[in-house]
Short mmCIF file of C-alpha atoms in Angstrom, two decimals:
data_model
loop_
_atom_site.label_atom_id
_atom_site.label_comp_id
_atom_site.label_asym_id
_atom_site.label_seq_id
_atom_site.Cartn_x
_atom_site.Cartn_y
_atom_site.Cartn_z
CA MET A 242 8.50 -22.53 -13.37
CA ILE A 243 7.14 -22.07 -9.87
CA HIS A 244 3.96 -24.09 -9.69
CA THR A 245 3.25 -23.90 -5.80
CA VAL A 246 3.32 -21.58 -3.42
CA TRP A 247 5.92 -22.40 -0.46
CA PRO A 248 8.62 -22.24 -3.70
CA TYR A 249 7.15 -18.69 -4.81
CA LEU A 250 6.75 -17.45 -0.85
CA ALA A 251 11.01 -18.21 -0.83
CA VAL A 252 11.58 -16.54 -3.77
CA MET A 253 9.32 -13.69 -2.44
CA LEU A 254 11.01 -12.88 0.64
CA LEU A 255 14.15 -13.60 -0.69
CA ALA A 256 13.62 -10.72 -2.74
CA ALA A 257 12.56 -8.28 -0.65
CA GLY A 258 15.85 -9.06 1.32
CA LEU A 259 18.01 -8.86 -1.46
CA PHE A 260 18.88 -5.44 -1.48
CA PRO A 261 17.99 -3.94 1.90
CA ALA A 262 21.34 -6.17 2.54
CA ILE A 263 23.15 -4.95 0.14
CA GLU A 264 22.39 -1.81 0.79
CA ARG A 265 23.70 -2.28 4.33
CA ARG A 266 27.04 -4.15 3.47
CA PHE A 267 28.00 -1.82 0.74
CA GLY A 268 25.98 1.46 0.42
CA TRP A 269 26.50 2.05 -3.45
CA ARG A 270 25.14 5.11 -4.49
CA ILE A 271 22.31 4.18 -6.63
CA PHE A 272 20.51 3.49 -3.33
CA ASN A 273 20.33 7.20 -3.35
CA VAL A 274 18.58 7.25 -6.09
CA LEU A 275 16.71 4.47 -6.74
CA PRO A 276 15.52 3.12 -2.80
CA PRO A 277 16.06 -0.42 -2.42
CA ILE A 278 11.76 -1.17 -1.92
CA VAL A 279 11.90 0.33 -5.27
CA LEU A 280 14.76 -2.00 -7.34
CA THR A 281 12.81 -4.93 -5.29
CA TYR A 282 9.60 -3.78 -7.11
CA LEU A 283 11.34 -4.14 -10.41
CA LEU A 284 13.25 -7.28 -9.68
CA VAL A 285 9.91 -8.72 -8.93
CA THR A 286 8.34 -7.56 -12.05
CA ALA A 287 11.30 -8.80 -14.40
CA LEU A 288 10.81 -12.26 -12.30
CA ALA A 289 7.28 -11.95 -13.04
CA VAL A 290 7.28 -11.01 -16.50
CA THR A 291 10.26 -14.13 -17.18
CA GLY A 292 7.11 -16.61 -15.97
CA LEU A 293 9.18 -17.60 -13.06
CA TRP A 294 6.02 -18.60 -11.61
CA GLN A 295 2.59 -19.95 -13.03
CA ASN A 296 -0.01 -17.57 -12.10
CA ASN A 297 -2.70 -19.79 -11.43
CA ALA A 298 -5.17 -20.18 -9.10
CA GLU A 299 -2.83 -21.03 -5.91
CA ILE A 300 -0.78 -18.56 -6.54
CA GLN A 301 -3.02 -15.81 -7.09
CA GLY A 302 -5.06 -17.65 -3.75
CA ALA A 303 -2.09 -17.25 -1.44
CA GLN A 304 -1.28 -13.09 -3.29
CA SER A 305 -4.51 -12.12 -2.20
CA THR A 306 -4.24 -13.27 0.60
CA LEU A 307 -0.71 -11.74 1.73
CA VAL A 308 -1.26 -8.23 1.05
CA THR A 309 -5.31 -8.77 2.20
CA ARG A 310 -3.55 -9.54 5.56
CA LEU A 311 -0.20 -7.92 5.32
CA VAL A 312 -1.98 -4.64 4.74
CA PRO A 313 -3.43 -3.80 7.99
CA ALA A 314 -1.15 -5.69 9.63
CA LEU A 315 1.47 -3.08 8.86
CA LEU A 316 -0.51 0.00 9.20
CA PHE A 317 -0.98 -1.39 12.73
CA LEU A 318 2.51 -1.99 13.47
CA LEU A 319 3.48 1.53 12.17
CA MET A 320 0.83 3.46 14.23
CA ILE A 321 2.48 2.24 17.46
CA ASN A 322 5.48 4.75 17.51
CA CYS A 323 2.82 7.49 17.17
CA ASP A 324 2.47 9.47 19.70
CA LEU A 325 0.28 12.15 19.47
CA ARG A 326 0.38 13.11 22.74
CA ALA A 327 4.24 14.48 21.69
CA ILE A 328 3.07 15.56 18.60
CA PHE A 329 1.07 18.30 20.00
CA ARG A 330 3.26 19.38 22.43
CA LEU A 331 5.26 20.35 19.07
CA GLY A 332 3.14 23.74 19.87
CA PRO A 333 0.87 25.83 17.03
CA ARG A 334 4.12 27.22 14.98
CA VAL A 335 5.09 23.80 13.93
CA LEU A 336 1.65 21.86 13.11
CA GLY A 337 0.81 25.20 11.44
CA VAL A 338 3.78 24.60 8.97
CA PHE A 339 2.31 20.86 8.60
CA ALA A 340 -1.00 21.89 8.12
CA CYS A 341 0.17 24.28 5.57
CA THR A 342 2.39 21.67 3.77
CA SER A 343 -0.04 19.34 3.13
CA ILE A 344 -2.67 22.21 1.95
CA SER A 345 0.27 23.18 0.00
CA LEU A 346 0.29 19.20 -1.55
CA PHE A 347 -3.79 18.89 -1.49
CA VAL A 348 -3.71 21.82 -4.27
CA ALA A 349 -0.92 21.01 -5.96
CA PHE A 350 -2.28 17.12 -6.96
CA ILE A 351 -5.56 18.65 -7.88
CA THR A 352 -3.95 21.41 -10.11
CA THR A 353 -1.31 18.94 -11.69
CA TYR A 354 -4.84 16.92 -12.91
CA LEU A 355 -6.03 19.55 -13.89
CA MET A 356 -3.36 20.60 -16.03
CA PHE A 357 -2.24 16.52 -17.23
CA ARG A 358 -6.03 15.66 -18.06
CA ARG A 359 -5.77 14.63 -21.45
CA TRP A 360 -2.92 12.50 -21.35
CA LEU A 361 -4.86 10.75 -17.80
CA PRO A 362 -7.81 9.29 -19.02
CA GLY A 363 -10.10 6.35 -17.24
CA ASP A 364 -8.84 5.57 -14.29
CA ALA A 365 -4.95 6.78 -15.05
CA TRP A 366 -5.54 8.99 -11.95
CA HIS A 367 -5.41 6.32 -10.00
CA PRO A 368 -1.23 6.17 -10.03
CA LEU A 369 -1.38 9.73 -8.87
CA ALA A 370 -4.02 9.19 -5.15
CA ALA A 371 -1.47 6.62 -4.29
CA LEU A 372 1.16 9.41 -5.10
CA SER A 373 -0.79 11.77 -2.73
CA GLY A 374 -0.87 9.05 0.17
CA SER A 375 3.02 8.49 -0.03
CA TRP A 376 3.85 12.18 -0.32
CA VAL A 377 2.07 13.12 3.35
CA GLY A 378 2.81 9.53 4.75
CA GLY A 379 5.05 6.76 3.44
CA THR A 380 4.55 4.02 0.43
CA ALA A 381 2.27 2.65 3.42
CA ASN A 382 -0.08 4.52 2.89
CA MET A 383 0.89 4.72 -0.99
CA ILE A 384 -0.28 0.66 -0.39
CA ALA A 385 -3.28 1.28 1.54
CA VAL A 386 -4.64 3.99 -0.72
CA LYS A 387 -3.81 1.16 -3.77
CA GLN A 388 -5.81 -1.39 -2.12
CA ALA A 389 -8.91 1.00 -0.82
CA ILE A 390 -9.62 2.29 -4.50
CA GLY A 391 -8.49 -0.92 -6.36
CA MET A 392 -5.67 0.68 -8.16
CA SER A 393 -4.60 -2.16 -10.64
CA ASP A 394 -0.08 -3.14 -9.97
CA THR A 395 0.86 -1.95 -13.10
CA HIS A 396 -0.78 1.81 -12.06
CA LEU A 397 1.72 0.83 -8.95
CA ALA A 398 5.18 0.70 -10.87
CA MET A 399 4.19 4.19 -11.34
CA SER A 400 3.98 5.43 -8.65
CA LEU A 401 7.01 4.05 -7.07
CA LEU A 402 9.10 5.08 -10.24
CA THR A 403 7.60 9.02 -9.57
CA ASP A 404 7.81 8.57 -5.65
CA ALA A 405 11.78 7.49 -5.59
CA LEU A 406 12.78 9.66 -8.64
CA CYS A 407 11.61 13.29 -7.79
CA TYR A 408 11.69 12.71 -4.10
CA SER A 409 15.85 12.28 -4.60
CA MET A 410 15.34 15.61 -6.89
CA TRP A 411 13.74 17.53 -4.18
CA VAL A 412 15.96 16.56 -1.45
CA VAL A 413 18.85 17.77 -2.89
CA VAL A 414 17.21 20.94 -3.30
CA LEU A 415 16.40 21.10 0.21
CA PHE A 416 20.02 20.27 0.90
CA SER A 417 20.92 22.81 -1.08
CA VAL A 418 18.93 25.84 0.36
CA ALA A 419 19.95 25.78 3.53
CA LYS A 420 22.94 28.24 3.23
CA MET A 421 19.98 30.11 1.95
CA ALA A 422 18.19 30.34 5.60
CA PRO A 423 19.00 34.22 7.00
CA ALA A 424 17.90 35.51 3.74
CA PHE A 425 14.69 33.61 3.58
CA ASN A 426 13.74 34.12 6.86
CA ARG A 427 14.30 38.04 6.69
CA TRP A 428 12.49 38.16 3.68
CA THR A 429 10.06 36.25 5.74
CA ARG A 430 10.01 38.37 9.06
CA ALA A 431 10.68 34.66 10.39
CA LYS A 432 12.70 33.39 13.41
CA SER A 433 15.12 30.75 13.30
CA SER A 434 13.88 27.64 15.16
CA GLY A 435 17.11 26.11 15.02
CA ASP A 436 16.75 27.12 18.76
CA LEU A 437 13.76 25.27 19.52
CA ASP A 438 13.66 22.81 22.24
CA VAL A 439 11.93 19.00 21.93
CA ALA A 440 12.38 16.51 24.34
CA GLU A 441 13.93 13.32 22.00
CA THR A 442 12.22 9.95 20.85
CA PRO A 443 12.84 7.81 23.67
CA ASN A 444 14.20 4.54 23.03
CA THR A 445 12.66 1.70 23.32
CA GLY A 446 16.09 -0.76 23.55
CA PRO A 447 16.81 -3.69 21.01
CA THR A 448 14.39 -6.18 19.41
CA THR A 449 14.30 -9.33 20.76
CA PRO A 450 13.26 -12.97 19.48
CA ASP A 451 10.36 -13.11 21.62
CA THR A 452 9.03 -9.40 20.86
CA VAL A 453 8.74 -10.55 17.41
CA LEU A 454 7.21 -12.64 17.12
CA LEU A 455 4.38 -10.97 20.09
CA TRP A 456 4.46 -8.29 17.56
CA LEU A 457 3.76 -10.41 14.58
CA GLY A 458 1.00 -12.10 15.91
CA MET A 459 -0.77 -9.25 17.50
CA ALA A 460 -0.72 -7.61 14.11
CA LEU A 461 -2.18 -10.60 12.13
CA LEU A 462 -4.51 -10.88 14.77
CA ILE A 463 -5.58 -6.97 14.51
CA ALA A 464 -5.46 -7.27 10.78
CA ALA A 465 -8.23 -9.98 11.27
CA GLY A 466 -10.29 -8.58 13.22
CA SER A 467 -10.38 -5.46 11.51
CA SER A 468 -11.07 -7.11 8.10
CA TRP A 469 -14.16 -9.31 9.68
CA LEU A 470 -15.36 -6.01 11.33
CA GLY A 471 -15.05 -4.36 7.49
CA GLU A 472 -17.81 -7.12 5.91
CA LEU A 473 -20.05 -6.37 8.57
CA LEU A 474 -19.58 -2.18 8.15
CA PRO A 475 -21.54 0.00 5.18
CA THR A 476 -19.62 0.81 2.33
CA SER A 477 -20.11 2.69 -0.97
CA SER A 478 -18.39 4.05 -4.11
CA MET A 479 -15.69 4.94 -2.57
CA VAL A 480 -15.35 2.77 0.71
CA SER A 481 -15.11 -0.45 0.27
CA ALA A 482 -14.68 -3.38 3.33
CA SER A 483 -11.11 -3.41 2.56
CA THR A 484 -10.90 0.60 3.06
CA TRP A 485 -13.18 -0.04 5.98
CA SER A 486 -10.40 -2.69 7.24
CA ILE A 487 -7.09 -0.39 6.55
CA LEU A 488 -8.99 2.64 9.10
CA LEU A 489 -10.06 -0.05 11.40
CA ALA A 490 -5.98 -1.46 11.59
CA THR A 491 -4.80 2.57 11.68
CA ALA A 492 -7.00 3.56 14.29
CA ALA A 493 -6.03 0.11 16.62
CA GLY A 494 -2.45 1.04 16.41
CA LEU A 495 -2.87 4.74 17.53
CA ILE A 496 -4.73 3.31 20.44
CA ALA A 497 -2.23 0.69 21.55
CA ALA A 498 0.39 3.73 20.78
CA HIS A 499 -1.01 4.92 23.97
CA THR A 500 -0.19 2.26 26.23
CA PRO A 501 2.50 0.66 27.82
CA LEU A 502 2.05 -2.09 24.10
CA ALA A 503 4.33 0.46 23.49
CA ARG A 504 7.36 0.46 24.85
CA PHE A 505 8.32 -3.16 23.81
CA PRO A 506 10.63 -2.68 20.45
CA GLY A 507 10.52 -4.16 17.51
CA ALA A 508 7.47 -2.59 15.87
CA SER A 509 9.74 -0.64 13.73
CA LYS A 510 11.66 -2.97 12.43
CA ILE A 511 9.56 -5.70 11.90
CA SER A 512 6.77 -3.27 10.23
CA SER A 513 9.53 -2.37 8.10
CA THR A 514 10.43 -4.96 6.96
CA LEU A 515 6.48 -6.88 6.39
CA LEU A 516 6.51 -3.46 4.05
CA ILE A 517 9.26 -4.93 1.55
CA SER A 518 8.03 -8.06 1.18
CA VAL A 519 4.20 -6.68 0.93
CA VAL A 520 5.79 -4.46 -2.54
CA ALA A 521 7.58 -7.65 -3.66
CA VAL A 522 4.14 -9.26 -3.71
CA LEU A 523 2.57 -6.61 -5.12
CA ALA A 524 4.89 -7.23 -8.14
CA SER A 525 4.86 -10.28 -8.34
CA GLN A 526 1.11 -9.88 -10.07
CA SER A 527 2.43 -7.30 -12.86
CA ASN A 528 4.04 -6.44 -15.85
CA PHE A 529 5.81 -4.05 -17.48
CA GLU A 530 2.27 -3.13 -19.81
CA GLY A 531 1.89 0.77 -19.88
CA ILE A 532 5.39 1.29 -18.68
CA ALA A 533 5.47 3.87 -21.66
CA SER A 534 2.96 6.52 -19.90
CA ALA A 535 6.12 7.15 -17.07
CA PRO A 536 7.17 9.97 -18.64
CA VAL A 537 3.85 11.59 -17.81
CA TYR A 538 3.63 11.00 -14.83
CA LEU A 539 7.46 11.78 -13.68
CA MET A 540 6.07 15.26 -15.37
CA CYS A 541 3.19 15.61 -13.26
CA GLY A 542 5.51 14.26 -10.35
CA VAL A 543 7.57 17.54 -11.20
CA CYS A 544 5.05 19.70 -11.39
CA ILE A 545 3.42 18.69 -8.37
CA ILE A 546 6.58 19.44 -6.11
CA ALA A 547 6.76 22.97 -8.10
CA ILE A 548 3.66 24.30 -6.84
CA HIS A 549 3.59 22.84 -3.44
CA ALA A 550 6.85 24.60 -2.91
CA VAL A 551 5.69 27.92 -4.61
CA LEU A 552 2.65 27.50 -1.81
CA LEU A 553 4.42 26.82 0.70
CA VAL A 554 7.18 29.71 0.01
CA MET A 555 3.38 32.29 -0.10
CA PHE A 556 2.69 30.30 3.52
CA ALA A 557 5.62 30.92 4.60
CA ARG A 558 5.36 34.87 4.10
CA LEU A 559 2.34 35.52 5.67
CA PHE A 560 2.66 33.26 8.65
CA ARG A 561 6.31 34.25 9.35
CA PHE A 562 7.40 30.60 8.79
CA ASP A 563 11.34 30.21 8.43
CA LEU A 564 13.60 27.62 5.76
CA TYR A 565 14.25 24.85 8.65
CA LEU A 566 10.70 24.16 9.86
CA CYS A 567 9.68 24.68 5.69
CA GLY A 568 11.99 22.02 4.38
CA ILE A 569 11.24 19.84 6.76
CA SER A 570 7.82 19.48 7.75
CA SER A 571 8.26 18.70 3.04
CA LEU A 572 10.45 16.21 3.57
CA ALA A 573 8.81 14.90 6.13
CA HIS A 574 5.40 14.62 4.00
CA ILE A 575 7.40 13.84 0.60
CA GLY A 576 10.08 12.00 2.16
CA GLY A 577 9.18 10.26 5.36
CA VAL A 578 10.79 9.66 8.76
CA ALA A 579 13.82 7.78 7.26
CA ALA A 580 15.29 11.30 5.70
CA THR A 581 13.32 13.82 7.56
CA PRO A 582 15.60 13.74 10.69
CA VAL A 583 19.66 13.84 8.19
CA LEU A 584 17.69 16.80 7.47
CA ALA A 585 16.99 18.48 10.23
CA ALA A 586 20.27 17.75 11.60
CA THR A 587 22.07 19.56 8.78
CA TYR A 588 20.12 22.23 9.95
CA SER A 589 20.21 21.60 13.70
CA ARG A 590 20.39 19.26 15.35
CA SER A 591 17.54 20.30 18.13
CA LEU A 592 15.54 20.17 15.19
CA VAL A 593 15.71 16.41 14.56
CA PRO A 594 12.86 15.03 17.15
CA VAL A 595 10.43 17.66 15.50
CA GLY A 596 11.71 16.09 11.94
CA ILE A 597 10.65 12.15 13.55
CA LEU A 598 7.50 13.38 14.93
CA LEU A 599 5.73 15.52 11.72
CA ALA A 600 7.14 12.04 9.87
CA LEU A 601 4.88 9.66 12.12
CA LEU A 602 2.66 12.61 11.97
CA GLY A 603 2.36 12.41 8.18
CA TYR A 604 2.47 8.71 8.78
CA ILE A 605 -1.61 8.90 10.47
CA LEU A 606 -2.55 11.10 7.98
CA GLY A 607 -1.26 10.20 4.83
CA THR A 608 -3.74 6.90 3.85
CA GLY A 609 -6.73 9.60 4.91
CA PHE A 610 -5.24 12.42 2.91
CA GLY A 611 -4.66 9.83 -0.50
CA LEU A 612 -8.40 8.63 0.30
CA VAL A 613 -9.71 11.91 -0.04
CA VAL A 614 -7.48 13.30 -2.90
CA ALA A 615 -8.46 10.35 -5.12
CA SER A 616 -12.32 11.19 -3.84
CA VAL A 617 -11.56 13.96 -5.57
CA LEU A 618 -9.84 13.17 -9.15
CA SER A 619 -12.16 10.03 -9.15
CA ARG A 620 -14.98 12.69 -9.84
CA LEU A 621 -12.97 15.54 -12.23
CA ALA A 622 -12.45 12.62 -14.21
CA LEU A 623 -16.03 11.43 -14.79
CA PRO A 624 -16.93 12.99 -18.83
#
């Protein structure tokens, strides 16, 4: 059994790197359903349950410090590639589709909670709030919402499992409906977006050891500064010091994205590494207690996507959106920046930059969206 911090950290890093390395080397099909980040969470949770490390004060202190400092650092790095000017240049039509997608998901989350409220007592709404952050942004936004609302690590397992399985199902649907585009566009009276002209996202170059060190140092400095400022700002029942630190780090990243710093390579790769490392640390604090409620959350996930799809189709009819933009916007929310360009390329190669920019916009808004959903759900959960 592990009793000290350094062996514990070694296990966390090995677990965080295992499944991404296997996916890159072998490309097994299981990763299409359960991404490496979910398998990492399940593996570390299983190790925690077997008692590989002792839950003593030293290890618990390390876990708390790592999560508190790494989540703001992660969000700062994620924002570096989010150029708001490029996003706004997409024009009102594309941004309108994105707004309607967000609205449809907001309504879907609230409606689904009302439908399943009798099976989600107390703070059982937490996984849905965290999931809403992920289904506008990504897993990093899910973790940020989790930290902000004080969600348990057991509930995080529910969010991750629902995210992975429902997302996989929805991706198949979005790829399958591509052939229906002409008929859908005639019904909505929309012009195809396949010929939309958008500038490619610039490549910042290869990642080098010096840029890795610079970004890590800068991200950890921003995390420390945002945590310090967060302690000084006023708090409430829904806005804690952790919430402030997350919002401040996000704002710092957005500001840095519009400076020459954004031209330095490496922020994206480091943020991906930090993300799966944070998930491993969070998993190390959890167990399988409460896993029996997983089917309820999976049903919630299916209902959310179904309501979202119906509402988005209605918006498409009302505002004359074409199928390609609707599909890309939906996956930019639910799937994130990794999957959206692939879907966009199958629709039309000219839409790849649109998919990337919309997914990045989701990263910017995901945490705030999740906190708004959390605020509404917390009020609905009151007796």
